[in-house]
mmCIF file with all atom_site columns, C-alpha atoms in Angstrom:
data_model
loop_
_atom_site.group_PDB
_atom_site.id
_atom_site.type_symbol
_atom_site.label_atom_id
_atom_site.label_alt_id
_atom_site.label_comp_id
_atom_site.label_asym_id
_atom_site.label_entity_id
_atom_site.label_seq_id
_atom_site.pdbx_PDB_ins_code
_atom_site.Cartn_x
_atom_site.Cartn_y
_atom_site.Cartn_z
_atom_site.occupancy
_atom_site.B_iso_or_equiv
_atom_site.pdbx_formal_charge
_atom_site.auth_seq_id
_atom_site.auth_comp_id
_atom_site.auth_asym_id
_atom_site.auth_atom_id
_atom_site.pdbx_PDB_model_num
ATOM 1   C CA . GLN A 1 1   ? 15.811  6.120   9.512   1.00 87.00 ? 10  GLN A CA 1
ATOM 2   C CA . VAL A 1 2   ? 12.239  5.024   8.837   1.00 93.00 ? 11  VAL A CA 1
ATOM 3   C CA . GLN A 1 3   ? 11.759  1.308   8.359   1.00 96.00 ? 12  GLN A CA 1
ATOM 4   C CA . LEU A 1 4   ? 8.655   -0.249  6.834   1.00 97.00 ? 13  LEU A CA 1
ATOM 5   C CA . VAL A 1 5   ? 7.780   -3.907  7.222   1.00 97.00 ? 14  VAL A CA 1
ATOM 6   C CA . GLU A 1 6   ? 4.966   -5.431  5.191   1.00 97.00 ? 15  GLU A CA 1
ATOM 7   C CA . SER A 1 7   ? 3.128   -8.658  5.876   1.00 97.00 ? 16  SER A CA 1
ATOM 8   C CA . GLY A 1 8   ? 0.007   -10.498 4.798   1.00 98.00 ? 17  GLY A CA 1
ATOM 9   C CA . GLY A 1 9   ? 0.802   -11.552 1.265   1.00 97.00 ? 18  GLY A CA 1
ATOM 10  C CA . ARG A 1 10  ? 0.045   -15.126 0.248   1.00 97.00 ? 19  ARG A CA 1
ATOM 11  C CA . LEU A 1 11  ? -1.521  -17.324 -2.402  1.00 98.00 ? 20  LEU A CA 1
ATOM 12  C CA . ALA A 1 12  ? -5.221  -16.581 -2.824  1.00 98.00 ? 21  ALA A CA 1
ATOM 13  C CA . GLN A 1 13  ? -8.047  -17.634 -5.110  1.00 98.00 ? 22  GLN A CA 1
ATOM 14  C CA . VAL A 1 14  ? -10.093 -15.405 -7.393  1.00 98.00 ? 23  VAL A CA 1
ATOM 15  C CA . GLY A 1 15  ? -12.721 -13.617 -5.333  1.00 97.00 ? 24  GLY A CA 1
ATOM 16  C CA . ASP A 1 16  ? -10.824 -14.030 -2.061  1.00 97.00 ? 25  ASP A CA 1
ATOM 17  C CA . SER A 1 17  ? -9.931  -11.272 0.361   1.00 98.00 ? 26  SER A CA 1
ATOM 18  C CA . LEU A 1 18  ? -6.540  -10.442 1.845   1.00 98.00 ? 27  LEU A CA 1
ATOM 19  C CA . ARG A 1 19  ? -5.325  -7.788  4.238   1.00 98.00 ? 28  ARG A CA 1
ATOM 20  C CA . LEU A 1 20  ? -1.807  -6.437  3.954   1.00 98.00 ? 29  LEU A CA 1
ATOM 21  C CA . SER A 1 21  ? -0.168  -4.637  6.853   1.00 98.00 ? 30  SER A CA 1
ATOM 22  C CA . CYS A 1 22  ? 2.738   -2.221  6.959   1.00 98.00 ? 31  CYS A CA 1
ATOM 23  C CA . VAL A 1 23  ? 4.319   -1.246  10.258  1.00 97.00 ? 32  VAL A CA 1
ATOM 24  C CA . ALA A 1 24  ? 6.503   1.846   10.380  1.00 96.00 ? 33  ALA A CA 1
ATOM 25  C CA . SER A 1 25  ? 9.290   2.399   12.880  1.00 93.00 ? 34  SER A CA 1
ATOM 26  C CA . GLY A 1 26  ? 12.069  4.904   13.424  1.00 91.00 ? 35  GLY A CA 1
ATOM 27  C CA . ARG A 1 27  ? 10.030  8.035   12.718  1.00 85.00 ? 36  ARG A CA 1
ATOM 28  C CA . ALA A 1 28  ? 11.035  11.169  14.508  1.00 78.00 ? 37  ALA A CA 1
ATOM 29  C CA . TYR A 1 29  ? 8.057   13.116  13.169  1.00 81.00 ? 38  TYR A CA 1
ATOM 30  C CA . SER A 1 30  ? 4.667   12.381  11.688  1.00 85.00 ? 39  SER A CA 1
ATOM 31  C CA . THR A 1 31  ? 4.555   11.586  8.014   1.00 88.00 ? 40  THR A CA 1
ATOM 32  C CA . PHE A 1 32  ? 2.515   13.045  5.166   1.00 92.00 ? 41  PHE A CA 1
ATOM 33  C CA . LEU A 1 33  ? 1.525   10.026  3.067   1.00 95.00 ? 42  LEU A CA 1
ATOM 34  C CA . MET A 1 34  ? 1.607   6.273   3.473   1.00 96.00 ? 43  MET A CA 1
ATOM 35  C CA . GLY A 1 35  ? 0.613   4.122   0.568   1.00 97.00 ? 44  GLY A CA 1
ATOM 36  C CA . TRP A 1 36  ? 0.930   0.979   -1.479  1.00 98.00 ? 45  TRP A CA 1
ATOM 37  C CA . PHE A 1 37  ? 2.450   0.288   -4.851  1.00 98.00 ? 46  PHE A CA 1
ATOM 38  C CA . ARG A 1 38  ? 2.799   -2.988  -6.680  1.00 98.00 ? 47  ARG A CA 1
ATOM 39  C CA . ARG A 1 39  ? 4.961   -4.562  -9.345  1.00 98.00 ? 48  ARG A CA 1
ATOM 40  C CA . ALA A 1 40  ? 3.586   -7.394  -11.425 1.00 96.00 ? 49  ALA A CA 1
ATOM 41  C CA . PRO A 1 41  ? 5.902   -9.766  -13.300 1.00 91.00 ? 50  PRO A CA 1
ATOM 42  C CA . GLY A 1 42  ? 7.318   -8.049  -16.360 1.00 94.00 ? 51  GLY A CA 1
ATOM 43  C CA . LYS A 1 43  ? 5.613   -4.754  -15.605 1.00 96.00 ? 52  LYS A CA 1
ATOM 44  C CA . ASP A 1 44  ? 6.553   -1.416  -14.110 1.00 95.00 ? 53  ASP A CA 1
ATOM 45  C CA . ARG A 1 45  ? 5.755   -0.495  -10.554 1.00 96.00 ? 54  ARG A CA 1
ATOM 46  C CA . GLU A 1 46  ? 2.298   1.027   -10.299 1.00 97.00 ? 55  GLU A CA 1
ATOM 47  C CA . PHE A 1 47  ? 0.410   3.061   -7.728  1.00 98.00 ? 56  PHE A CA 1
ATOM 48  C CA . VAL A 1 48  ? -2.328  1.209   -5.838  1.00 98.00 ? 57  VAL A CA 1
ATOM 49  C CA . ALA A 1 49  ? -3.576  3.365   -2.976  1.00 98.00 ? 58  ALA A CA 1
ATOM 50  C CA . THR A 1 50  ? -2.431  5.954   -0.480  1.00 98.00 ? 59  THR A CA 1
ATOM 51  C CA . LEU A 1 51  ? -3.708  8.089   2.357   1.00 96.00 ? 60  LEU A CA 1
ATOM 52  C CA . THR A 1 52  ? -2.738  11.289  4.075   1.00 95.00 ? 61  THR A CA 1
ATOM 53  C CA . TRP A 1 53  ? -1.614  10.302  7.535   1.00 93.00 ? 62  TRP A CA 1
ATOM 54  C CA . SER A 1 54  ? -3.095  13.297  9.367   1.00 91.00 ? 63  SER A CA 1
ATOM 55  C CA . THR A 1 55  ? -6.566  13.370  7.803   1.00 92.00 ? 64  THR A CA 1
ATOM 56  C CA . GLY A 1 56  ? -6.993  9.857   6.429   1.00 91.00 ? 65  GLY A CA 1
ATOM 57  C CA . ALA A 1 57  ? -7.981  11.132  2.985   1.00 95.00 ? 66  ALA A CA 1
ATOM 58  C CA . THR A 1 58  ? -7.614  8.266   0.536   1.00 97.00 ? 67  THR A CA 1
ATOM 59  C CA . PHE A 1 59  ? -6.640  7.932   -3.110  1.00 97.00 ? 68  PHE A CA 1
ATOM 60  C CA . TYR A 1 60  ? -6.956  4.833   -5.295  1.00 98.00 ? 69  TYR A CA 1
ATOM 61  C CA . SER A 1 61  ? -5.953  3.708   -8.730  1.00 98.00 ? 70  SER A CA 1
ATOM 62  C CA . ASP A 1 62  ? -8.847  3.021   -11.064 1.00 97.00 ? 71  ASP A CA 1
ATOM 63  C CA . SER A 1 63  ? -7.899  -0.652  -11.218 1.00 97.00 ? 72  SER A CA 1
ATOM 64  C CA . VAL A 1 64  ? -8.571  -1.224  -7.505  1.00 98.00 ? 73  VAL A CA 1
ATOM 65  C CA . LYS A 1 65  ? -11.187 1.400   -6.691  1.00 98.00 ? 74  LYS A CA 1
ATOM 66  C CA . GLY A 1 66  ? -14.212 -0.223  -5.125  1.00 97.00 ? 75  GLY A CA 1
ATOM 67  C CA . ARG A 1 67  ? -12.318 -3.422  -4.284  1.00 98.00 ? 76  ARG A CA 1
ATOM 68  C CA . PHE A 1 68  ? -9.415  -2.249  -2.103  1.00 98.00 ? 77  PHE A CA 1
ATOM 69  C CA . THR A 1 69  ? -9.537  -0.125  1.032   1.00 98.00 ? 78  THR A CA 1
ATOM 70  C CA . ILE A 1 70  ? -6.583  1.610   2.654   1.00 98.00 ? 79  ILE A CA 1
ATOM 71  C CA . TYR A 1 71  ? -6.756  2.704   6.277   1.00 97.00 ? 80  TYR A CA 1
ATOM 72  C CA . ARG A 1 72  ? -4.446  3.448   9.198   1.00 96.00 ? 81  ARG A CA 1
ATOM 73  C CA . ASP A 1 73  ? -4.010  2.836   12.896  1.00 94.00 ? 82  ASP A CA 1
ATOM 74  C CA . PHE A 1 74  ? -2.320  5.788   14.589  1.00 88.00 ? 83  PHE A CA 1
ATOM 75  C CA . GLY A 1 75  ? -1.486  3.932   17.761  1.00 89.00 ? 84  GLY A CA 1
ATOM 76  C CA . LYS A 1 76  ? 0.250   1.109   15.927  1.00 93.00 ? 85  LYS A CA 1
ATOM 77  C CA . ASP A 1 77  ? 1.852   3.329   13.271  1.00 94.00 ? 86  ASP A CA 1
ATOM 78  C CA . THR A 1 78  ? 0.449   0.906   10.745  1.00 96.00 ? 87  THR A CA 1
ATOM 79  C CA . VAL A 1 79  ? -1.265  1.197   7.400   1.00 97.00 ? 88  VAL A CA 1
ATOM 80  C CA . TYR A 1 80  ? -3.435  -1.572  6.007   1.00 98.00 ? 89  TYR A CA 1
ATOM 81  C CA . LEU A 1 81  ? -4.622  -2.539  2.574   1.00 98.00 ? 90  LEU A CA 1
ATOM 82  C CA . GLN A 1 82  ? -7.834  -4.547  2.598   1.00 98.00 ? 91  GLN A CA 1
ATOM 83  C CA . MET A 1 83  ? -8.135  -6.293  -0.758  1.00 98.00 ? 92  MET A CA 1
ATOM 84  C CA . ASP A 1 84  ? -11.484 -7.795  -1.671  1.00 98.00 ? 93  ASP A CA 1
ATOM 85  C CA . ASN A 1 85  ? -12.718 -9.589  -4.771  1.00 98.00 ? 94  ASN A CA 1
ATOM 86  C CA . LEU A 1 86  ? -9.186  -10.394 -5.842  1.00 98.00 ? 95  LEU A CA 1
ATOM 87  C CA . LYS A 1 87  ? -8.457  -10.938 -9.520  1.00 98.00 ? 96  LYS A CA 1
ATOM 88  C CA . PRO A 1 88  ? -5.536  -12.680 -11.261 1.00 97.00 ? 97  PRO A CA 1
ATOM 89  C CA . GLU A 1 89  ? -4.294  -9.281  -12.434 1.00 96.00 ? 98  GLU A CA 1
ATOM 90  C CA . ASP A 1 90  ? -3.762  -8.324  -8.788  1.00 98.00 ? 99  ASP A CA 1
ATOM 91  C CA . THR A 1 91  ? -0.845  -10.757 -8.668  1.00 98.00 ? 100 THR A CA 1
ATOM 92  C CA . ALA A 1 92  ? 2.229   -8.713  -7.791  1.00 98.00 ? 101 ALA A CA 1
ATOM 93  C CA . VAL A 1 93  ? 4.733   -7.829  -5.138  1.00 98.00 ? 102 VAL A CA 1
ATOM 94  C CA . TYR A 1 94  ? 3.114   -5.153  -2.994  1.00 98.00 ? 103 TYR A CA 1
ATOM 95  C CA . TYR A 1 95  ? 5.290   -2.447  -1.497  1.00 98.00 ? 104 TYR A CA 1
ATOM 96  C CA . CYS A 1 96  ? 4.489   -0.087  1.328   1.00 98.00 ? 105 CYS A CA 1
ATOM 97  C CA . ALA A 1 97  ? 5.840   3.442   0.940   1.00 97.00 ? 106 ALA A CA 1
ATOM 98  C CA . ASP A 1 98  ? 6.165   6.503   3.133   1.00 96.00 ? 107 ASP A CA 1
ATOM 99  C CA . ALA A 1 99  ? 6.296   10.137  2.045   1.00 94.00 ? 108 ALA A CA 1
ATOM 100 C CA . PRO A 1 100 ? 7.344   12.433  4.881   1.00 91.00 ? 109 PRO A CA 1
ATOM 101 C CA . ASP A 1 101 ? 6.875   15.598  2.853   1.00 89.00 ? 110 ASP A CA 1
ATOM 102 C CA . TRP A 1 102 ? 4.163   16.963  0.586   1.00 84.00 ? 111 TRP A CA 1
ATOM 103 C CA . GLY A 1 103 ? 4.160   15.446  -2.882  1.00 84.00 ? 112 GLY A CA 1
ATOM 104 C CA . GLU A 1 104 ? 1.986   13.992  -5.595  1.00 91.00 ? 113 GLU A CA 1
ATOM 105 C CA . ALA A 1 105 ? 0.115   11.130  -3.999  1.00 92.00 ? 114 ALA A CA 1
ATOM 106 C CA . GLN A 1 106 ? 0.283   8.748   -6.963  1.00 94.00 ? 115 GLN A CA 1
ATOM 107 C CA . SER A 1 107 ? 3.911   9.374   -7.889  1.00 94.00 ? 116 SER A CA 1
ATOM 108 C CA . ALA A 1 108 ? 6.525   6.958   -6.588  1.00 95.00 ? 117 ALA A CA 1
ATOM 109 C CA . SER A 1 109 ? 9.043   9.781   -6.574  1.00 95.00 ? 118 SER A CA 1
ATOM 110 C CA . SER A 1 110 ? 7.127   11.430  -3.715  1.00 95.00 ? 119 SER A CA 1
ATOM 111 C CA . TYR A 1 111 ? 7.972   8.547   -1.378  1.00 96.00 ? 120 TYR A CA 1
ATOM 112 C CA . SER A 1 112 ? 11.266  8.402   0.477   1.00 95.00 ? 121 SER A CA 1
ATOM 113 C CA . TYR A 1 113 ? 10.981  5.097   2.280   1.00 96.00 ? 122 TYR A CA 1
ATOM 114 C CA . TRP A 1 114 ? 9.996   1.684   0.992   1.00 98.00 ? 123 TRP A CA 1
ATOM 115 C CA . GLY A 1 115 ? 9.394   -1.722  2.472   1.00 98.00 ? 124 GLY A CA 1
ATOM 116 C CA . GLN A 1 116 ? 10.840  -4.965  1.187   1.00 97.00 ? 125 GLN A CA 1
ATOM 117 C CA . GLY A 1 117 ? 7.590   -6.082  -0.417  1.00 97.00 ? 126 GLY A CA 1
ATOM 118 C CA . THR A 1 118 ? 5.133   -8.902  0.146   1.00 98.00 ? 127 THR A CA 1
ATOM 119 C CA . GLN A 1 119 ? 4.025   -11.308 -2.578  1.00 98.00 ? 128 GLN A CA 1
ATOM 120 C CA . VAL A 1 120 ? 0.364   -11.632 -3.473  1.00 98.00 ? 129 VAL A CA 1
ATOM 121 C CA . THR A 1 121 ? -0.548  -14.347 -5.942  1.00 98.00 ? 130 THR A CA 1
ATOM 122 C CA . VAL A 1 122 ? -4.125  -14.766 -7.128  1.00 98.00 ? 131 VAL A CA 1
ATOM 123 C CA . SER A 1 123 ? -4.862  -18.075 -8.763  1.00 96.00 ? 132 SER A CA 1
ATOM 124 C CA . SER A 1 124 ? -7.771  -18.764 -11.042 1.00 88.00 ? 133 SER A CA 1
#
């Protein structure tokens, strides 16, 4: 059973930078996608960013493109989300997700494993 543990969320100010981390454990085989979703208060879960584990190809939502960067560390089985120029609308619980099989990168239904979430709050 794959387990994902996120960390790095905290209270930040507008314009600040944060880096979220997600460590995976329990994998028997390499995965296909690892990514991040978020859920803001009163809103549905939305796609943020993902990458293909083997090639590192990245995909971003329009709302974070140019401000967030997703990248991985093979040796640590970890995916990171570098968030720069934070805005109040980035306030949400951020979830790491893992898709072991091929699927649509931006669809939550493609992902089989989820972390518990880490809270990011951006104050103006």
